[in-house]
Coordinates of N, CA, C and O in Angstrom, one line a residue:
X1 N 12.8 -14.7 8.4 CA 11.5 -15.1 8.3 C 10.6 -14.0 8.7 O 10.9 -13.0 9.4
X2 N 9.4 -14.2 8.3 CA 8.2 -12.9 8.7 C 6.8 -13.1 9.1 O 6.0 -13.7 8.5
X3 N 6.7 -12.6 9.9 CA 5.5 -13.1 10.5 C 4.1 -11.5 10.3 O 4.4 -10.3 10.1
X4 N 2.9 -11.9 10.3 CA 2.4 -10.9 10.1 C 1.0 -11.0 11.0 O 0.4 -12.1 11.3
X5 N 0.6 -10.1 11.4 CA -0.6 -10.1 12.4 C -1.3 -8.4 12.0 O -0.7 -7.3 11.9
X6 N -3.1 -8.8 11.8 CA -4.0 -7.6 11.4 C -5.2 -7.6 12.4 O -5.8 -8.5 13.1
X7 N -5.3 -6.1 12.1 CA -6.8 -6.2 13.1 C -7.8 -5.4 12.2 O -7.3 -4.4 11.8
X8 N -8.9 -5.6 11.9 CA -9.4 -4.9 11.1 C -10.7 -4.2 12.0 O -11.0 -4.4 13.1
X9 N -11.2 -3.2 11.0 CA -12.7 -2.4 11.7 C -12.2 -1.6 12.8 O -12.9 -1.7 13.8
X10 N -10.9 -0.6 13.2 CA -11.1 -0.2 14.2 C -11.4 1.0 14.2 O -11.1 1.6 13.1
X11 N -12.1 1.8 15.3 CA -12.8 3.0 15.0 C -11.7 4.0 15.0 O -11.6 4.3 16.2
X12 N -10.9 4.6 14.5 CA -9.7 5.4 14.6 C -9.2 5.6 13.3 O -9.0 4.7 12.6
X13 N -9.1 7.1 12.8 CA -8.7 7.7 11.5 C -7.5 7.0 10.8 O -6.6 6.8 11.5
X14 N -7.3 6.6 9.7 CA -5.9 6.0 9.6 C -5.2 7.1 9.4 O -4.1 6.9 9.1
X15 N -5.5 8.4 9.4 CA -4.7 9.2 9.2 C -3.8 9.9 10.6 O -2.7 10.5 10.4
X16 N -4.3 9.6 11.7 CA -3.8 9.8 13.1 C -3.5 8.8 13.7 O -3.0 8.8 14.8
X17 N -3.7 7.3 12.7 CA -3.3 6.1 13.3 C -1.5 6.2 12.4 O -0.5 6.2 13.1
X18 N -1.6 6.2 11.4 CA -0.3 6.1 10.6 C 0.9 7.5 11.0 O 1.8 8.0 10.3
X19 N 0.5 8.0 12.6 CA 1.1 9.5 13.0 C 1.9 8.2 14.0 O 3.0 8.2 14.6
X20 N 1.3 7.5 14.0 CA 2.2 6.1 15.3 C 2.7 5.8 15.3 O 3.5 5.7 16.2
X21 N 2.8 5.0 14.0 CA 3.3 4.0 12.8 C 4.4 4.6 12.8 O 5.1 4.3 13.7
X22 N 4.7 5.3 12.2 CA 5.7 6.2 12.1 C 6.7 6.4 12.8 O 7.9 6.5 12.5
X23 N 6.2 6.4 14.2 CA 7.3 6.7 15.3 C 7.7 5.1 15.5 O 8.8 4.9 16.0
X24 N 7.3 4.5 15.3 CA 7.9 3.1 15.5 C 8.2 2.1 13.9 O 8.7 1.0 13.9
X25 N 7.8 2.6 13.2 CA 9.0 1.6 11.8 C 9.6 1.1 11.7 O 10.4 1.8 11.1
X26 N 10.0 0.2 11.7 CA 11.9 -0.3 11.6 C 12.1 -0.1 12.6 O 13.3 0.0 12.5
X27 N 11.7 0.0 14.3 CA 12.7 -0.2 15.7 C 12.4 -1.7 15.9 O 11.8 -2.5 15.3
X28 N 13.1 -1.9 16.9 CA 13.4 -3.2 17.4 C 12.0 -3.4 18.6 O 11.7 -2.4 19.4
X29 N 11.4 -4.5 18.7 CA 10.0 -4.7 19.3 C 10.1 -4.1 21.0 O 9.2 -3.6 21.7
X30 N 11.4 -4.2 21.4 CA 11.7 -3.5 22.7 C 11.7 -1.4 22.9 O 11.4 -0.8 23.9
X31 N 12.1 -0.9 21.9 CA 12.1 0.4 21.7 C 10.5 0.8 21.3 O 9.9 1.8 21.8
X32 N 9.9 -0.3 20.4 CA 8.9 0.2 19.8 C 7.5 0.1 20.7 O 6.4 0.7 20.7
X33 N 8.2 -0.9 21.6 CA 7.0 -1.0 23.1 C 6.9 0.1 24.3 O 6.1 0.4 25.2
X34 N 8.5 0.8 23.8 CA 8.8 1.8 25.3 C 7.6 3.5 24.2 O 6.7 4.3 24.4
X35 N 8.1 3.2 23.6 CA 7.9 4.8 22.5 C 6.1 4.2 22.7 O 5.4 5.2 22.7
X36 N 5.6 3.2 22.7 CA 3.9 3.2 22.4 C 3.7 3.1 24.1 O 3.0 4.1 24.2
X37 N 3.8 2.7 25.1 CA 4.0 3.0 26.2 C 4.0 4.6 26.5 O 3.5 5.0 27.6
X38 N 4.3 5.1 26.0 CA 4.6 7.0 26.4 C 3.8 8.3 25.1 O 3.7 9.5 25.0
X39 N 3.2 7.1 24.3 CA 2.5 7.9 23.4 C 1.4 8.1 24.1 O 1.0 7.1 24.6
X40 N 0.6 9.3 24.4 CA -0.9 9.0 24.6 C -2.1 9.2 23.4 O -3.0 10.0 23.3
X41 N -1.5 7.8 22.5 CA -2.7 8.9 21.5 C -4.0 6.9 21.4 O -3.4 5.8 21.5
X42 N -5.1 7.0 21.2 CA -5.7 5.9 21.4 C -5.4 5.1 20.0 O -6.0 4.0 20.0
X43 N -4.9 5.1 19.3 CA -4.2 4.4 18.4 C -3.3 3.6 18.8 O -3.2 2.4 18.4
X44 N -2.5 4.3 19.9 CA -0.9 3.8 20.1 C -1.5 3.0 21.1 O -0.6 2.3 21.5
X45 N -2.7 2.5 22.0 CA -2.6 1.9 23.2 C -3.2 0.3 22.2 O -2.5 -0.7 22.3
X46 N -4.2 0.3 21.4 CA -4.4 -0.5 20.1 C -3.2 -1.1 19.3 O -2.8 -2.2 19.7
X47 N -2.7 -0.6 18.6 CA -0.8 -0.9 18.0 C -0.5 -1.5 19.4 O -1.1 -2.6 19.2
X48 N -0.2 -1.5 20.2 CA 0.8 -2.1 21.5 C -0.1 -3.2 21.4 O 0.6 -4.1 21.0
X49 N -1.6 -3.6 21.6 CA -2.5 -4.8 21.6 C -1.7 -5.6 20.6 O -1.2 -6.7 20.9
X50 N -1.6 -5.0 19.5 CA -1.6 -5.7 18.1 C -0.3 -6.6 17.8 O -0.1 -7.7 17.3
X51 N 0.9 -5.3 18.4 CA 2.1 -5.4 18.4 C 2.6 -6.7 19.5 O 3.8 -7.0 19.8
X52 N 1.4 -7.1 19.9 CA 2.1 -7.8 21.0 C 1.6 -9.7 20.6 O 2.3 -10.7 20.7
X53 N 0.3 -9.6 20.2 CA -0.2 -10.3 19.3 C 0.7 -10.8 18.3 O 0.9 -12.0 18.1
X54 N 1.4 -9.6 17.5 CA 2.4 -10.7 16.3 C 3.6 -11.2 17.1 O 4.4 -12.1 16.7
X55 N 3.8 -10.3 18.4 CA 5.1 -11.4 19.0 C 4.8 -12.4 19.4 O 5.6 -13.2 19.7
X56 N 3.5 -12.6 19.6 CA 3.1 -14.1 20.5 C 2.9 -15.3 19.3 O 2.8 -16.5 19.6
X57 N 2.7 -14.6 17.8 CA 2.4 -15.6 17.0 C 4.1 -15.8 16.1 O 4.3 -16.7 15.3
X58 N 4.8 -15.0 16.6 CA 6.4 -15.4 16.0 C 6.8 -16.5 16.9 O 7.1 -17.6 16.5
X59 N 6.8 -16.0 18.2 CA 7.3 -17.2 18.9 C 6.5 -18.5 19.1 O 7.1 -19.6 19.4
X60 N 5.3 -18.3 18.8 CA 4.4 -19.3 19.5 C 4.7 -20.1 18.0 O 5.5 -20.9 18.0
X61 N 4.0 -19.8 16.9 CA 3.8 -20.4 15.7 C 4.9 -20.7 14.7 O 5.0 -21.7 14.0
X62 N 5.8 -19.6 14.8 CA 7.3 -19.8 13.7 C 8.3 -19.5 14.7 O 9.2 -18.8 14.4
X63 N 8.3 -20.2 16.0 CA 9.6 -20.5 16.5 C 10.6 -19.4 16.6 O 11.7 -19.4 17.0
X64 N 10.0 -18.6 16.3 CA 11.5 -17.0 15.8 C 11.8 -16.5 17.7 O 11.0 -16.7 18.7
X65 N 13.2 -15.8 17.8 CA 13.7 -15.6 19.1 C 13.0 -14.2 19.0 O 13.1 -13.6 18.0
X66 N 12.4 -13.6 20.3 CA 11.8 -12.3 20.9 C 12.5 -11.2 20.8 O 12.1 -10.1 20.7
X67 N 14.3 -11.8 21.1 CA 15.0 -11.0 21.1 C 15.6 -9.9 20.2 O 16.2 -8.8 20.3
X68 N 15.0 -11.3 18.3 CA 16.0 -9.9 17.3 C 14.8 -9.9 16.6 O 14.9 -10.4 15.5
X69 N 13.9 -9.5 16.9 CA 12.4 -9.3 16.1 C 12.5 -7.6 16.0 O 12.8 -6.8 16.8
X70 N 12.1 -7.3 14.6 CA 12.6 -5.5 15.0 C 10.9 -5.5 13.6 O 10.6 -6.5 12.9
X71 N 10.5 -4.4 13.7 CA 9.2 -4.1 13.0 C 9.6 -4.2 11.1 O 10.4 -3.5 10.4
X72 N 9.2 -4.6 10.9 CA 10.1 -5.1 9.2 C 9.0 -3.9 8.1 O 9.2 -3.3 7.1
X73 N 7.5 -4.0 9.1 CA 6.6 -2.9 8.1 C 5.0 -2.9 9.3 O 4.5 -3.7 10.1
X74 N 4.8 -1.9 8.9 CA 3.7 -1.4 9.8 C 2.6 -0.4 9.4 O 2.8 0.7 9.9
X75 N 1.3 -0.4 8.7 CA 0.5 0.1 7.8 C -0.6 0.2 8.7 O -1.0 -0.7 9.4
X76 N -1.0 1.5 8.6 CA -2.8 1.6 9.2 C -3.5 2.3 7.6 O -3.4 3.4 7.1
X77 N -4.0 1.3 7.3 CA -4.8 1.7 5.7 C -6.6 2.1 6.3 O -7.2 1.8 7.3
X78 N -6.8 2.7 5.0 CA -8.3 3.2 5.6 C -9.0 1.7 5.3 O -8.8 0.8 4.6
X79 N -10.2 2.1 6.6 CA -11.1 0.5 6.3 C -12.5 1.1 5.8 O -12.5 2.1 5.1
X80 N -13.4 0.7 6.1 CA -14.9 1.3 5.6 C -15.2 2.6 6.4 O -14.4 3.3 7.0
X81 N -16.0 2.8 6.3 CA -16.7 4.2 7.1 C -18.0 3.9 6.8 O -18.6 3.5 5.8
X82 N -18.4 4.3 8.6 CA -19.7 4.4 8.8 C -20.0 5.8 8.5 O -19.3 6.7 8.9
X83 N -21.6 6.0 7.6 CA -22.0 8.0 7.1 C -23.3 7.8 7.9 O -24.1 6.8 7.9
X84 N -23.1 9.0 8.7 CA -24.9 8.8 9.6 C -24.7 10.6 8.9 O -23.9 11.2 8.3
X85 N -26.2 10.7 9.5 CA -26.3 12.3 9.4 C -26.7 13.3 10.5 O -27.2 12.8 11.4
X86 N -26.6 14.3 10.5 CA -26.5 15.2 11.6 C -27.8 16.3 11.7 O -27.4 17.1 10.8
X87 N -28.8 16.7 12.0 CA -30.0 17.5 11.6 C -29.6 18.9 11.7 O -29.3 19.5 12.7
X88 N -29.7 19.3 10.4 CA -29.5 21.4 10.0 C -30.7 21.6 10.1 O -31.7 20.9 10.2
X89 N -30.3 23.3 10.1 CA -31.5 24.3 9.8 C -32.7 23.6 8.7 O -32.3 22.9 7.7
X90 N -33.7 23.9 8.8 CA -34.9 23.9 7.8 C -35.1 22.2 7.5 O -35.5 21.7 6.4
X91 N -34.8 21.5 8.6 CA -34.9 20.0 7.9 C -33.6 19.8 7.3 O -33.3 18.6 7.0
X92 N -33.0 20.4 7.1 CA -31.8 19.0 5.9 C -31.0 18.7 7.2 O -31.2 18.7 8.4
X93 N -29.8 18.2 6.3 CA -29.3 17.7 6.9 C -27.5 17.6 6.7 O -27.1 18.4 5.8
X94 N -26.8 17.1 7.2 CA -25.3 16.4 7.0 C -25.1 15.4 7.0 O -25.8 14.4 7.3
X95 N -23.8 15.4 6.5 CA -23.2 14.0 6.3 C -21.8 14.1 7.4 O -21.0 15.0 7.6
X96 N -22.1 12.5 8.1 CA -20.8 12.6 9.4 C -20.1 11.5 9.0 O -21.0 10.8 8.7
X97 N -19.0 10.9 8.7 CA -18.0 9.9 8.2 C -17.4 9.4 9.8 O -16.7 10.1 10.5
X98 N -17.6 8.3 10.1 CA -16.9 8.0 10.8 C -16.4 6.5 10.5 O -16.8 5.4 10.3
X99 N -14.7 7.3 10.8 CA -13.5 6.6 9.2 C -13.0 5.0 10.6 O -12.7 4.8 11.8
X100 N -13.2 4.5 9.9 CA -12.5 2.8 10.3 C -11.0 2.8 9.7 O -10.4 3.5 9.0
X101 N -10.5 1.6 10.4 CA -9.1 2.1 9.7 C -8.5 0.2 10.3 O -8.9 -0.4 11.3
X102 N -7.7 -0.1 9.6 CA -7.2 -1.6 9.4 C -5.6 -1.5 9.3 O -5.0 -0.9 8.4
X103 N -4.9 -2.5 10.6 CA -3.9 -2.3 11.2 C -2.9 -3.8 10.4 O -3.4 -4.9 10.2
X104 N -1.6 -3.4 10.1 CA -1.0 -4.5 9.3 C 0.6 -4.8 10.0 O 1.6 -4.3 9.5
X105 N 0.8 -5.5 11.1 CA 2.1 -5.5 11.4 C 2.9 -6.5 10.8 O 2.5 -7.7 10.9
X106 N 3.8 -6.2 10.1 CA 4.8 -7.5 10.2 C 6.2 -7.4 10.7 O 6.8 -6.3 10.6
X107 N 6.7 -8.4 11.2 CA 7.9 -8.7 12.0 C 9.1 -9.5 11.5 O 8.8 -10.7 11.4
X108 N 10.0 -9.3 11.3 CA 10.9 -10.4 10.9 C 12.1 -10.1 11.8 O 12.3 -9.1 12.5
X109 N 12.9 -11.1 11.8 CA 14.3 -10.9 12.6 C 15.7 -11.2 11.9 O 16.7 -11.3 12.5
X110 N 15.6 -11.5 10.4 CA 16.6 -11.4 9.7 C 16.3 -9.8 9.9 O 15.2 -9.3 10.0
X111 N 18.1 -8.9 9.8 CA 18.2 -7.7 9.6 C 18.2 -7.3 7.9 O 17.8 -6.3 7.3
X112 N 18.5 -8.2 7.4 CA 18.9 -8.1 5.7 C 18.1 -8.7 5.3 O 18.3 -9.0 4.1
X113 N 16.5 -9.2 5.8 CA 15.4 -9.1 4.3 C 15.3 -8.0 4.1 O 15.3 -8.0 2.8
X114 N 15.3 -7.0 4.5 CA 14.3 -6.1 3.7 C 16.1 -5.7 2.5 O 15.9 -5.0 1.5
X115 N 17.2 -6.1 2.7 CA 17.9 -5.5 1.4 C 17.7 -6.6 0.0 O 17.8 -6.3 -1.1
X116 N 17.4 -8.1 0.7 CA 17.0 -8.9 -0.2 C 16.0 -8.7 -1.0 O 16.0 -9.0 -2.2
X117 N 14.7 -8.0 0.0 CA 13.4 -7.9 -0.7 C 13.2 -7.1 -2.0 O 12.4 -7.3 -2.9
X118 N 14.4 -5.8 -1.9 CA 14.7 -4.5 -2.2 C 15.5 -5.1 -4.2 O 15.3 -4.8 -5.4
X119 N 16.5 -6.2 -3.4 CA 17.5 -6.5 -4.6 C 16.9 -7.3 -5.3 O 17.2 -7.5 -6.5
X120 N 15.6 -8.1 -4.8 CA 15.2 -9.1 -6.2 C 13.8 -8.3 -6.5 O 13.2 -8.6 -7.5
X121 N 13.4 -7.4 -6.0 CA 12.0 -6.4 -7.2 C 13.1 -5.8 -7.8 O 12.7 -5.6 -8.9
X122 N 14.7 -5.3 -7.6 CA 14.7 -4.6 -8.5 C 15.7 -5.2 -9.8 O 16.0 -4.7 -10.9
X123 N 15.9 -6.4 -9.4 CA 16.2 -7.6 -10.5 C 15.0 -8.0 -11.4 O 15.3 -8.1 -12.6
X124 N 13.6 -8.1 -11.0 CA 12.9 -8.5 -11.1 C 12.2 -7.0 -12.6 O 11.6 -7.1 -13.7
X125 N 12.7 -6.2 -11.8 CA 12.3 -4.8 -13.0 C 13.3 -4.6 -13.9 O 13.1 -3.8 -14.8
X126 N 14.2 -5.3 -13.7 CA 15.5 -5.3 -14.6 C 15.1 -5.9 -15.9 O 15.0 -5.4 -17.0
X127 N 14.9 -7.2 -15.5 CA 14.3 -8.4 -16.3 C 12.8 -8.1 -16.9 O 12.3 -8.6 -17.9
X128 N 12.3 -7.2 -16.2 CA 10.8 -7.0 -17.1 C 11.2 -6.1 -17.8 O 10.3 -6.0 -18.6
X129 N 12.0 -5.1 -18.2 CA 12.5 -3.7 -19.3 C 12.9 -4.4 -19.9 O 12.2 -4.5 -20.9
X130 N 14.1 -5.5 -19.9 CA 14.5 -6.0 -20.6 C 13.8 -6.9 -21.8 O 14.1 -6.9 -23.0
X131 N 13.0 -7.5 -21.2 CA 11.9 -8.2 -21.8 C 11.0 -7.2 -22.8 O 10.6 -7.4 -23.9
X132 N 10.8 -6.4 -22.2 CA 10.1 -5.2 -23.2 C 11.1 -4.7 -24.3 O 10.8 -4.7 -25.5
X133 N 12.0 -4.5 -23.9 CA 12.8 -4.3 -24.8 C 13.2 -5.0 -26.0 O 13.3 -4.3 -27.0
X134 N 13.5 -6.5 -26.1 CA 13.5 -7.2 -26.9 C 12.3 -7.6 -27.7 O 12.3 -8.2 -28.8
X135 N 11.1 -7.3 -26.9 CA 9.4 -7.6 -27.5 C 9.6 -6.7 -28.6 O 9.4 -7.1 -29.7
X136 N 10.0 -5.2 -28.4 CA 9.7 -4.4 -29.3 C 10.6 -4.4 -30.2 O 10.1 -3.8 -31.2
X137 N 11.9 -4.8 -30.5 CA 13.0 -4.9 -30.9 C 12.5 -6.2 -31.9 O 12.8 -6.0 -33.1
X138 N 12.1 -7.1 -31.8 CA 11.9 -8.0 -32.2 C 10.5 -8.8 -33.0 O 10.3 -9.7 -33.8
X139 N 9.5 -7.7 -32.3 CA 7.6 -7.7 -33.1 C 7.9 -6.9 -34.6 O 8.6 -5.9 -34.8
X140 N 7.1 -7.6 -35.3 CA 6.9 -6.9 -36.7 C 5.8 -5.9 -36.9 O 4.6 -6.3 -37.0
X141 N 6.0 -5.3 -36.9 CA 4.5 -3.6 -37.1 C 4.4 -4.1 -38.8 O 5.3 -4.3 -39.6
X142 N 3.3 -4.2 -38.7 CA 2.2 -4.5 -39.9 C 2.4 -3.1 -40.3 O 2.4 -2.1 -39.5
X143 N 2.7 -2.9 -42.0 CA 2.3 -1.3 -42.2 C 0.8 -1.1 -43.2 O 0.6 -1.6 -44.3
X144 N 0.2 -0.4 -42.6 CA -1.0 -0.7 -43.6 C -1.0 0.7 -45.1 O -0.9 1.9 -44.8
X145 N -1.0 0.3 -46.4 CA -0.6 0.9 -47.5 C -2.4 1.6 -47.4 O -3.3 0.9 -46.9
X146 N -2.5 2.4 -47.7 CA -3.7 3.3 -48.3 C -3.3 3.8 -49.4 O -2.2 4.4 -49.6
X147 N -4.5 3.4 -50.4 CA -4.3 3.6 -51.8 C -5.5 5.1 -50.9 O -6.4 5.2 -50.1
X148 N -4.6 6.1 -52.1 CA -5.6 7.5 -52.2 C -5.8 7.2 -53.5 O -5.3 6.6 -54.4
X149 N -7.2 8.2 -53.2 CA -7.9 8.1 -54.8 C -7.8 9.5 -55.0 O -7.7 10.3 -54.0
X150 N -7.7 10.1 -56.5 CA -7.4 11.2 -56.9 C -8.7 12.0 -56.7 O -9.9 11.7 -56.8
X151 N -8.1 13.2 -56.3 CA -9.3 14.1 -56.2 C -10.0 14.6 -57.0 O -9.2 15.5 -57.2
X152 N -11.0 14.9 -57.9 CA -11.8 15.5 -58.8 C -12.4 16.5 -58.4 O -13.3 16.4 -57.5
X153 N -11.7 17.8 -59.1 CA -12.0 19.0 -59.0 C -13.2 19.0 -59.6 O -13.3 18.2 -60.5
X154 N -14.5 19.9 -59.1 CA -15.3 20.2 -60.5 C -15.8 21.6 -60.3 O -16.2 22.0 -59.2
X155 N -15.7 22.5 -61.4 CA -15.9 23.8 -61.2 C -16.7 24.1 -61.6 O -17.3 23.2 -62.1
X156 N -17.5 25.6 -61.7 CA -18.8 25.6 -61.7 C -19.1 25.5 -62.7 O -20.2 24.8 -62.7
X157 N -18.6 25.9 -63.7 CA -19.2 26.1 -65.2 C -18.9 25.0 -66.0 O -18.7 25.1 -67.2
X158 N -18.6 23.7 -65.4 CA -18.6 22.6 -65.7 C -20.1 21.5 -65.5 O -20.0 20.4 -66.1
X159 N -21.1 21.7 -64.7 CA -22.0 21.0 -64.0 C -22.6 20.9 -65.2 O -22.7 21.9 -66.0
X160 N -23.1 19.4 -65.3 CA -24.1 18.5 -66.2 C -25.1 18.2 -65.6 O -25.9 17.5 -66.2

């Protein structure tokens, strides 16, 4: 079973947030607490918030044991961005992006969903080629006949 917990709007690049993600993927909720524990990056002290939030909603809400919960998938996608501007030379100006970024954990404690998840999309793509396959094998292509019309030369010393 899978449990999923988000935090959205947080002020942190997803591009330095998904450097975290990373070090913890697929470990088990006890490894992935010691490794964000020893990260110092402000991403990682947020992820531990978040990470701790989907264990309280496994146990609390879907009954699941603490013990075999291991990170099943873990996404910092970009969120909005706030653009202010910065004052240059002569009056103008810049543009400053400051990038938001939206946090996705999920958790499961079967070890073999994810080969389940893996074996029926690719059953699932089996059956959609196949299906294509017989669509085309089996549709009738309309041929459309064009009648040409002959060309008429006319040369000069013919003109009426």
């Amino acid at each position: 079973m899978k449990t999923t917990a988000l935090q959205r709007n947080i002020h942190v690049s997803s591009q330095k947030a998904n450097l975290v993600c990373d070090l913890i993927r697929g470990k088990s909720i006890v490894k992935a607490l010691v490794i964000l524990d020893h990260t110092p990056n402000k991403s990682a002290r947020i992820i531990k918030k978040l990470l701790n939030s989907a264990i309280a909603n496994a146990t609390n809400n879907h009954a699941m044991s603490a013990n075999n919960l291991y990170i099943y998938q873990i996404t910092a996608n970009e969120g909005s961005i706030m653009k202010r501007m910065i004052p240059r030379a002569k009056g103008s100006g810049s543009p400053i992006r400051k990038r938001l970024s939206n946090f996705v954990i999920t958790l499961s404690d079967d070890k073999n969903e994810r080969k389940n998840d893996v074996k029926m999309i690719k059953e699932r793509l089996a059956k959609r080629t196949n299906n294509n396959k017989k669509n085309k094998s089996h549709s009738t292509v309309k041929k459309l006949v064009t009648k040409t019309e002959p060309k008429i030369k006319i040369s000069k010393g013919e003109n009426k």
